[in-house]
Short mmCIF file of C-alpha atoms in Angstrom, two decimals:
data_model
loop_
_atom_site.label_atom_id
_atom_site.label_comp_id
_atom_site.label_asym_id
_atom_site.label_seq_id
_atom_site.Cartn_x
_atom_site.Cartn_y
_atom_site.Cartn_z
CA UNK A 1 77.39 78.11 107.88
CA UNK A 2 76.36 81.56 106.79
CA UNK A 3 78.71 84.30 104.74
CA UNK A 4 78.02 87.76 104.26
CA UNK A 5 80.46 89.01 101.57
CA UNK A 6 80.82 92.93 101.08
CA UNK A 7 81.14 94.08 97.67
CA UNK A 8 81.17 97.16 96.15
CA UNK A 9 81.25 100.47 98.89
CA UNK A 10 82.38 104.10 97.97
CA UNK A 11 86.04 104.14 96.32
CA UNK A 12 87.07 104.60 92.82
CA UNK A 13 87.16 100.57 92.79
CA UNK A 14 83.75 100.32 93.55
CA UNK A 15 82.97 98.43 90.04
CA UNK A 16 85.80 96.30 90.13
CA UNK A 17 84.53 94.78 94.00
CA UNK A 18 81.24 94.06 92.73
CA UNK A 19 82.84 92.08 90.08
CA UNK A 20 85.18 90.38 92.79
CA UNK A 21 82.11 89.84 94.69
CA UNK A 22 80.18 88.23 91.99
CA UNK A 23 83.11 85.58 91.92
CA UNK A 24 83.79 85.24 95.61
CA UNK A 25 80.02 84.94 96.38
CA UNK A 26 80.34 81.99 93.41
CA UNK A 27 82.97 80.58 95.25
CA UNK A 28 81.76 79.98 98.81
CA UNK A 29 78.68 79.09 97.66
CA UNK A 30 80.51 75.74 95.38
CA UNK A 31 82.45 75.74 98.72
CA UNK A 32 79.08 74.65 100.44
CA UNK A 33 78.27 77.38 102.55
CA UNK A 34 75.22 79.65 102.16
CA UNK A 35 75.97 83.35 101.20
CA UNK A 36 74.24 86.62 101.30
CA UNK A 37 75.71 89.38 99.38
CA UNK A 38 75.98 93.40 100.45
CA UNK A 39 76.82 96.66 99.04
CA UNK A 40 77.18 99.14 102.09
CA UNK A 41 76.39 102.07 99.74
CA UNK A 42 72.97 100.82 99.45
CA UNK A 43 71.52 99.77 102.60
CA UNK A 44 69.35 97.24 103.41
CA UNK A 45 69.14 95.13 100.20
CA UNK A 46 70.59 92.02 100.19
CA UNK A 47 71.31 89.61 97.03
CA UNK A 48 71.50 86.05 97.14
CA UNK A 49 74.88 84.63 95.79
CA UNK A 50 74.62 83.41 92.03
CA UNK A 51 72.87 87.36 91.94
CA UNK A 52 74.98 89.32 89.41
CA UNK A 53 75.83 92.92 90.72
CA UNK A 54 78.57 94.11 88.35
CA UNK A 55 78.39 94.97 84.47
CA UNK A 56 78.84 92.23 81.70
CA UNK A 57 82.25 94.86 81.36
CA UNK A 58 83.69 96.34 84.05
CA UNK A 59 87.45 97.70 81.71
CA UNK A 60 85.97 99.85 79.04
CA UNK A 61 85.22 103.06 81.08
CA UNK A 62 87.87 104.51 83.54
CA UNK A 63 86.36 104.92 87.25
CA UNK A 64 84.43 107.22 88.06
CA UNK A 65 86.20 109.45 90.99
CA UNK A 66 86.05 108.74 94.50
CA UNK A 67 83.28 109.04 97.38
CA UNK A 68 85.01 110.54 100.16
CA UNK A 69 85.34 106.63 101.63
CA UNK A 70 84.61 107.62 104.96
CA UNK A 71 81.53 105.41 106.84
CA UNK A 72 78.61 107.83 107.21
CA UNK A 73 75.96 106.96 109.64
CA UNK A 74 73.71 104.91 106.65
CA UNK A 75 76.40 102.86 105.76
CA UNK A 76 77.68 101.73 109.74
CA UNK A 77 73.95 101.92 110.10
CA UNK A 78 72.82 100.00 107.39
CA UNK A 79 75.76 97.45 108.14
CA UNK A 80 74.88 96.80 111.55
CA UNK A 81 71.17 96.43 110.56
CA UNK A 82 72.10 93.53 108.06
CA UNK A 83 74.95 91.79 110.48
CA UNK A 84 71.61 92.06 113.06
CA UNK A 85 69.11 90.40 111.13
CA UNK A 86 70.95 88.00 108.57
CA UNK A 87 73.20 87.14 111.56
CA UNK A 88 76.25 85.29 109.12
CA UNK A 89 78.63 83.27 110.96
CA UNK A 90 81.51 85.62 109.22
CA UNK A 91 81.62 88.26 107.14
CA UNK A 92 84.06 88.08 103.69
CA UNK A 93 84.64 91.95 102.80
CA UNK A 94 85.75 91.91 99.08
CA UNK A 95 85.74 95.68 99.23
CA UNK A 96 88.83 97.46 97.42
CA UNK A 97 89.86 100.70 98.54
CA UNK A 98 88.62 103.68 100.90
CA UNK A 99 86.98 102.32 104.32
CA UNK A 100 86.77 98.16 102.67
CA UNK A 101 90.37 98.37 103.20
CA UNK A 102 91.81 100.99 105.09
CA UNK A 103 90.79 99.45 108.50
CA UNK A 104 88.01 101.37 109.26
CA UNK A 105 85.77 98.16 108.17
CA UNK A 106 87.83 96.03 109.96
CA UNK A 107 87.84 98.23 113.03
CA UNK A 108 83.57 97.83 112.90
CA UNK A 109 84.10 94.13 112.55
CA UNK A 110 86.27 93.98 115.13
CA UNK A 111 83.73 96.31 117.39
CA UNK A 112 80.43 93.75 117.43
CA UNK A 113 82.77 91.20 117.81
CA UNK A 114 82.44 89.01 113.83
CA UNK A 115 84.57 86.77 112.56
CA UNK A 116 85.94 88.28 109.06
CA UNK A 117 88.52 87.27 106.28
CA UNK A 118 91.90 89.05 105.25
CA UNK A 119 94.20 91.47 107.92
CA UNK A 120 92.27 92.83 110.74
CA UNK A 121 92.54 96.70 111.36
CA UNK A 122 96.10 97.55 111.99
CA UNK A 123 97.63 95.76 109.12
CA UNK A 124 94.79 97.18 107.18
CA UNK A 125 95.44 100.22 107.56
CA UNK A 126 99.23 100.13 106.94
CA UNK A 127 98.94 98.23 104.30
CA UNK A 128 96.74 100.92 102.63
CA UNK A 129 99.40 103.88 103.34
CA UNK A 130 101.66 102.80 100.72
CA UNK A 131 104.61 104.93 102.37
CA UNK A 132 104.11 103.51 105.59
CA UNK A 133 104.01 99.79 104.15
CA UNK A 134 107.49 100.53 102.26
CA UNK A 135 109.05 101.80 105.76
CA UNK A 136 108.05 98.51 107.19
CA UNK A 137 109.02 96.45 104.64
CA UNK A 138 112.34 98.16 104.09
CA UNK A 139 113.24 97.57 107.87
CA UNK A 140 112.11 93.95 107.24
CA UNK A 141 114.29 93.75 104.42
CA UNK A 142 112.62 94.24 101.40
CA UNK A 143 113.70 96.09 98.83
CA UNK A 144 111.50 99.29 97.99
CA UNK A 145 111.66 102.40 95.48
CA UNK A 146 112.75 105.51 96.54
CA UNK A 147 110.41 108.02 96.96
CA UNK A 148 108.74 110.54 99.37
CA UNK A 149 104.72 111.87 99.60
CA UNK A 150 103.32 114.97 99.25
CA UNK A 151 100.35 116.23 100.94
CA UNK A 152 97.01 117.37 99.85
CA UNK A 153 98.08 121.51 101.02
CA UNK A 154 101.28 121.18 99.27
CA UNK A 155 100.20 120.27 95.89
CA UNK A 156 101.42 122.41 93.43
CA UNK A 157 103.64 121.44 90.46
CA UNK A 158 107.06 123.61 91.72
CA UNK A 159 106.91 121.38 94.87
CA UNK A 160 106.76 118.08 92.87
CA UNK A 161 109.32 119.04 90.67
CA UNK A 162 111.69 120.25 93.14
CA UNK A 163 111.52 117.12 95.20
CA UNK A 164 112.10 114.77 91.92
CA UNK A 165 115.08 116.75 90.62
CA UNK A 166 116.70 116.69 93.96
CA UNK A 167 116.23 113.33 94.85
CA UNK A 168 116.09 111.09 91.41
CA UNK A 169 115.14 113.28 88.66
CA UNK A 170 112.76 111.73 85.72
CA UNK A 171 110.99 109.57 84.62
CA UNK A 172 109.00 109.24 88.18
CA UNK A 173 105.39 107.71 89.26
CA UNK A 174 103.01 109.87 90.73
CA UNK A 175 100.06 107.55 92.24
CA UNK A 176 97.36 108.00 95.26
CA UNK A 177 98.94 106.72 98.76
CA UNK A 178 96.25 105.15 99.79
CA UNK A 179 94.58 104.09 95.81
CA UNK A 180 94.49 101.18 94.12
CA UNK A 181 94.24 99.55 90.56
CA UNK A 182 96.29 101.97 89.41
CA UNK A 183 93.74 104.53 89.42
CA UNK A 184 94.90 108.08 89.32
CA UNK A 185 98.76 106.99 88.47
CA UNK A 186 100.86 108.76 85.93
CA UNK A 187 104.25 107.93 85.05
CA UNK A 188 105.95 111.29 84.69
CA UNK A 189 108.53 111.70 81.70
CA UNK A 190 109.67 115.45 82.27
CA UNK A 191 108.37 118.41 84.16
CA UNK A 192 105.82 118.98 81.43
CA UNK A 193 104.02 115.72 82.45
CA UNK A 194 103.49 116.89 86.54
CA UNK A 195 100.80 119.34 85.73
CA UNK A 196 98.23 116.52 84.38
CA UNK A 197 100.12 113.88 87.08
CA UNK A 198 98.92 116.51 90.16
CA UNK A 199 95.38 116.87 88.45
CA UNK A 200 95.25 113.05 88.43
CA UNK A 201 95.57 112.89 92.05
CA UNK A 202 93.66 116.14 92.83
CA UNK A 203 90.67 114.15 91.32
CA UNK A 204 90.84 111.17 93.70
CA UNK A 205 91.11 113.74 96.78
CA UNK A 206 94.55 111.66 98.46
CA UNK A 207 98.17 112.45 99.07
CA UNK A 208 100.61 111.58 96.50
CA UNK A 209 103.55 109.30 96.49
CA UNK A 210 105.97 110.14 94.28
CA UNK A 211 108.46 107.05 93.63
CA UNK A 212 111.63 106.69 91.24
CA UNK A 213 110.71 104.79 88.52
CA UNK A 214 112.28 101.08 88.44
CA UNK A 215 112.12 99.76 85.05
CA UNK A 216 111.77 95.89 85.39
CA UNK A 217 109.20 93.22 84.98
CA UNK A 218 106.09 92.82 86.27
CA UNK A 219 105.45 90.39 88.85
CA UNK A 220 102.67 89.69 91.40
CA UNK A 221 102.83 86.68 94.54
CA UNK A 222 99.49 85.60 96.19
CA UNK A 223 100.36 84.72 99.78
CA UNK A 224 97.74 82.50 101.96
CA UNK A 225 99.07 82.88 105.70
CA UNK A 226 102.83 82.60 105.11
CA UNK A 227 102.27 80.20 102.06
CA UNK A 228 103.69 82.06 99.05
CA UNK A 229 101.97 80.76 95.27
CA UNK A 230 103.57 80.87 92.05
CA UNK A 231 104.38 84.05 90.84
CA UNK A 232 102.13 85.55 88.05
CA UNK A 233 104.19 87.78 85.09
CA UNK A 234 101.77 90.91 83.81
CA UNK A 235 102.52 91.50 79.99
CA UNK A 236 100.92 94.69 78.76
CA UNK A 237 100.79 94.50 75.03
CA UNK A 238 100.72 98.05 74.98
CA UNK A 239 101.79 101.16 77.59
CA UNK A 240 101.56 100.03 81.75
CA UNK A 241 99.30 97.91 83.44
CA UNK A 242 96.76 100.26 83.89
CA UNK A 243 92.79 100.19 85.01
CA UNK A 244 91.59 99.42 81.24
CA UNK A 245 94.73 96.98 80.73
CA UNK A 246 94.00 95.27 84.15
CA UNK A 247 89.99 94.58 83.50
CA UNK A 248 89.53 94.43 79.78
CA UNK A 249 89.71 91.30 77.67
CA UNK A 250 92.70 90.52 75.39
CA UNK A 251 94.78 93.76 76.30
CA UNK A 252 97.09 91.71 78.65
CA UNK A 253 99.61 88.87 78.73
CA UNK A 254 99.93 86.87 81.89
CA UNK A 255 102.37 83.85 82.56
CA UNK A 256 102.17 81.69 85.90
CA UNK A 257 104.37 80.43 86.79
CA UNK A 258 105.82 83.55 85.85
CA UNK A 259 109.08 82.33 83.53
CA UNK A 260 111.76 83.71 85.59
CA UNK A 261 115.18 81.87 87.09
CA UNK A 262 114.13 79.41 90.12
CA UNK A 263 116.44 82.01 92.01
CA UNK A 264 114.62 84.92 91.49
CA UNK A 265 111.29 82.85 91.94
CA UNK A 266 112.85 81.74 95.37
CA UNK A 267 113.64 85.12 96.00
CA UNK A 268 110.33 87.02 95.68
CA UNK A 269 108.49 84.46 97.16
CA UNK A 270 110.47 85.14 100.13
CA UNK A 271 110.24 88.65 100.21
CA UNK A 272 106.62 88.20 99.34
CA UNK A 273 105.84 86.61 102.91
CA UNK A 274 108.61 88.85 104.49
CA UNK A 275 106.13 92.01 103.31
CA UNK A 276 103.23 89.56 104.66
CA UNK A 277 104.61 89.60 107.78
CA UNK A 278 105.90 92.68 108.49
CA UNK A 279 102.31 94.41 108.33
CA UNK A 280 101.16 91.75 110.24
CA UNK A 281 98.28 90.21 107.14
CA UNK A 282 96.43 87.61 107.79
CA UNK A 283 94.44 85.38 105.42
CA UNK A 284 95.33 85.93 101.71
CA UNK A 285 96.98 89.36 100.33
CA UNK A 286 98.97 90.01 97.03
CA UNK A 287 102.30 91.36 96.97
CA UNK A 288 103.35 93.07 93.55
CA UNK A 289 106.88 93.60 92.52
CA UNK A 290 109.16 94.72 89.27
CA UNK A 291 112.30 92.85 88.43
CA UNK A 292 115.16 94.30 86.35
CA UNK A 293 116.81 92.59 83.83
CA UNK A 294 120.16 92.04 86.70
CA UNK A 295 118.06 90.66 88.91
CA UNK A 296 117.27 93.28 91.10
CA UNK A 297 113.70 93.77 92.15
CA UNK A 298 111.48 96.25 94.62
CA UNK A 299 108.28 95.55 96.14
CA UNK A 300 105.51 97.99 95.15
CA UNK A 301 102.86 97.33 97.84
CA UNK A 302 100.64 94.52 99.81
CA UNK A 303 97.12 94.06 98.36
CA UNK A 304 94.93 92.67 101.46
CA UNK A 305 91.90 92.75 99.48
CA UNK A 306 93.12 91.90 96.46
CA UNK A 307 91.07 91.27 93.16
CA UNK A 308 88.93 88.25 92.68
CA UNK A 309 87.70 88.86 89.28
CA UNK A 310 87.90 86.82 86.24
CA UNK A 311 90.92 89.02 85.27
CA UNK A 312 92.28 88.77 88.50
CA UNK A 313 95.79 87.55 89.58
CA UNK A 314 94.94 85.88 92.76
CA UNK A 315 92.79 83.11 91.22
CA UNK A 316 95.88 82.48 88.07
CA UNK A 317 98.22 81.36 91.24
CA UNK A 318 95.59 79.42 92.70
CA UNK A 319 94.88 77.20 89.46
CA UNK A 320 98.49 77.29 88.49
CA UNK A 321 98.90 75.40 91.86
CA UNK A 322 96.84 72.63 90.71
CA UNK A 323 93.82 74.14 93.59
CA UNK A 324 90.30 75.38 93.00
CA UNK A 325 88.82 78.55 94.61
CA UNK A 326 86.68 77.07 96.70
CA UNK A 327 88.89 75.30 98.14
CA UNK A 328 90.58 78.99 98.59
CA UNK A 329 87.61 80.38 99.79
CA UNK A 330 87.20 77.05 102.92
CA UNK A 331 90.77 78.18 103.40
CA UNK A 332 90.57 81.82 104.05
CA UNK A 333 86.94 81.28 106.16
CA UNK A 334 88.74 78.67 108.44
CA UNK A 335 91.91 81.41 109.03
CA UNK A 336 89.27 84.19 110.33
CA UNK A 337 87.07 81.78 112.43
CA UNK A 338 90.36 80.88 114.19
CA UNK A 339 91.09 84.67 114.47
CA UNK A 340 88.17 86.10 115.97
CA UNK A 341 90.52 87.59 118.58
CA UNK A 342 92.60 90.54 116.90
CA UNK A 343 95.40 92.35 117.71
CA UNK A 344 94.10 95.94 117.21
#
């Protein structure tokens, strides 16, 4: 059986999927199937799977900005040429961010009629809009910061401060609605800090969400179709988990199982696959959440594409269960062959 895994594309994450894809294309190929790997921002070359298409470092130098993540005609094109003449049995998009994950891949899948891993287009897409995804998961439940979004027009510092002071004053995040990997987000102390917050998001051309900050613990669940893993703890040694402290070697604790009460594990495992459900996910997704010292704890947002790298949290739960990734990777190919027909 053939794979085509999709690494790389046009977001800020761009570096970050190739890496994923290096590992994933690893994976399936232990697994036992034979794998091509693509990068729709350069069409028509194809790499074989043990092929290594991110740097030896991928944590040393922030992202570079965003494309504008939209499909242009060479990428559908270029896509479409590759589906046509390497003709995989299912396609495993690894792509983080912009159209990888906002559902306008999906929706292309879902067009020529190919079997793919992770959420189809809907869930996708909600899943990206971080506001949205809180709304759902709030009415299924979950407990969610407070916050509100601004939009591109609005952006100018009065209007962010305003909003904060009124609602729940500082310290406040200020991260991309529709980003990831933390790219872009600014934990804002006073009013002083907006200024360089709204230039951080000017940069990556989204909305903003602006969210109360929750001061708590760090926690991350990997759920495989309604099967929640052990929960992963994300130490910092020093400031937030950030792009450098995510990707770079030695600048980050993590414990799995994460060493928490078995109530609180219980807990936000539950919620974890409440989230899952409520955007309607399929295959694997993380779920990341912060726990306060009381007990309390909010859920942050639903990864569908989450990160597969070696620094990744995904493949800690995995091994923690006593699993391997290929065996993840037969999982997750099995789920979309069995979904080939998606609710839109």
């Amino acid at each position: 059986m053939k794979i085509l895994v999709l690494c790389g594309g046009g977001s800020s994450e761009r570096v970050v999927s190739l890496a994923s894809g290096d590992e994933v294309g690893k994976w399936l190929a232990e697994a036992g199937y034979e794998v091509v790997k693509y990068d729709p921002e350069i069409p028509g070359i194809v790499h074989a799977a043990k092929a290594r298409l991110a740097p030896e470092e991928i944590g040393v130098l922030p992202p570079s900005p965003a494309s504008n993540g939209k499909l242009n005609t060479n990428v559908v094109r270029g896509l479409l040429d590759v589906i046509e003449t390497q003709r995989p049995d299912a396609v495993f998009p690894i792509l983080h961010g912009g159209y990888g994950e906002n559902g306008l891949l999906q929706a292309l899948l879902d067009w020529v009629g190919i079997p793919y891993t992770g959420s189809g287009t809907l869930a996708s897409s909600m899943a990206m809009n971080k506001s949205v995804a809180c709304k759902l998961m709030a009415a299924a439940g979950v407990p969610v910061p407070q916050g509100f979004v601004v939009r591109r027009a609005a952006f100018d510092v009065p209007v962010f401060a305003a909003k904060i002071e009124a609602l729940f004053g500082y310290p406040a995040v200020i991260k991309p609605l529709n980003g990831g990997s933390t790219v872009g987000l600014t934990k804002v102390r006073d009013r002083s800090d907006l200024a360089n917050a709204v230039a951080a998001i000017r940069e990556q051309g989204d909305d903003a969400l602006v969210e109360a900050h929750f001061t708590g613990r760090e926690l991350t669940v990997t759920v495989v179709e309604g099967d929640a893993y052990p929960a992963v703890e994300i130490r910092p040694r020093e400031g937030f988990y950030d792009y450098t402290n995510k990707y770079s070697d030695d600048r980050t604790d993590y414990l799995c199982p994460a060493p928490i009460s078995e109530r609180a594990a219980r807990e936000i495992q539950a919620a974890a696959v409440t989230a899952f459900h409520a955007l309607g996910c399929a295959g694997f997704a993380r779920i990341d959440f912060l726990l306060a010292n009381s007990g309390e704890f909010v859920c942050l947002e639903v990864n569908t594409l989450p990160g597969m790298t070696t620094h990744s949290l995904v493949p800690m739960a995995v091994r923690t269960r006593g699993e391997t990734l290929p065996q993840l990777m037969r999982r997750t190919v099995e789920i979309a062959l069995k979904s080939l027909a998606r609710t839109m």
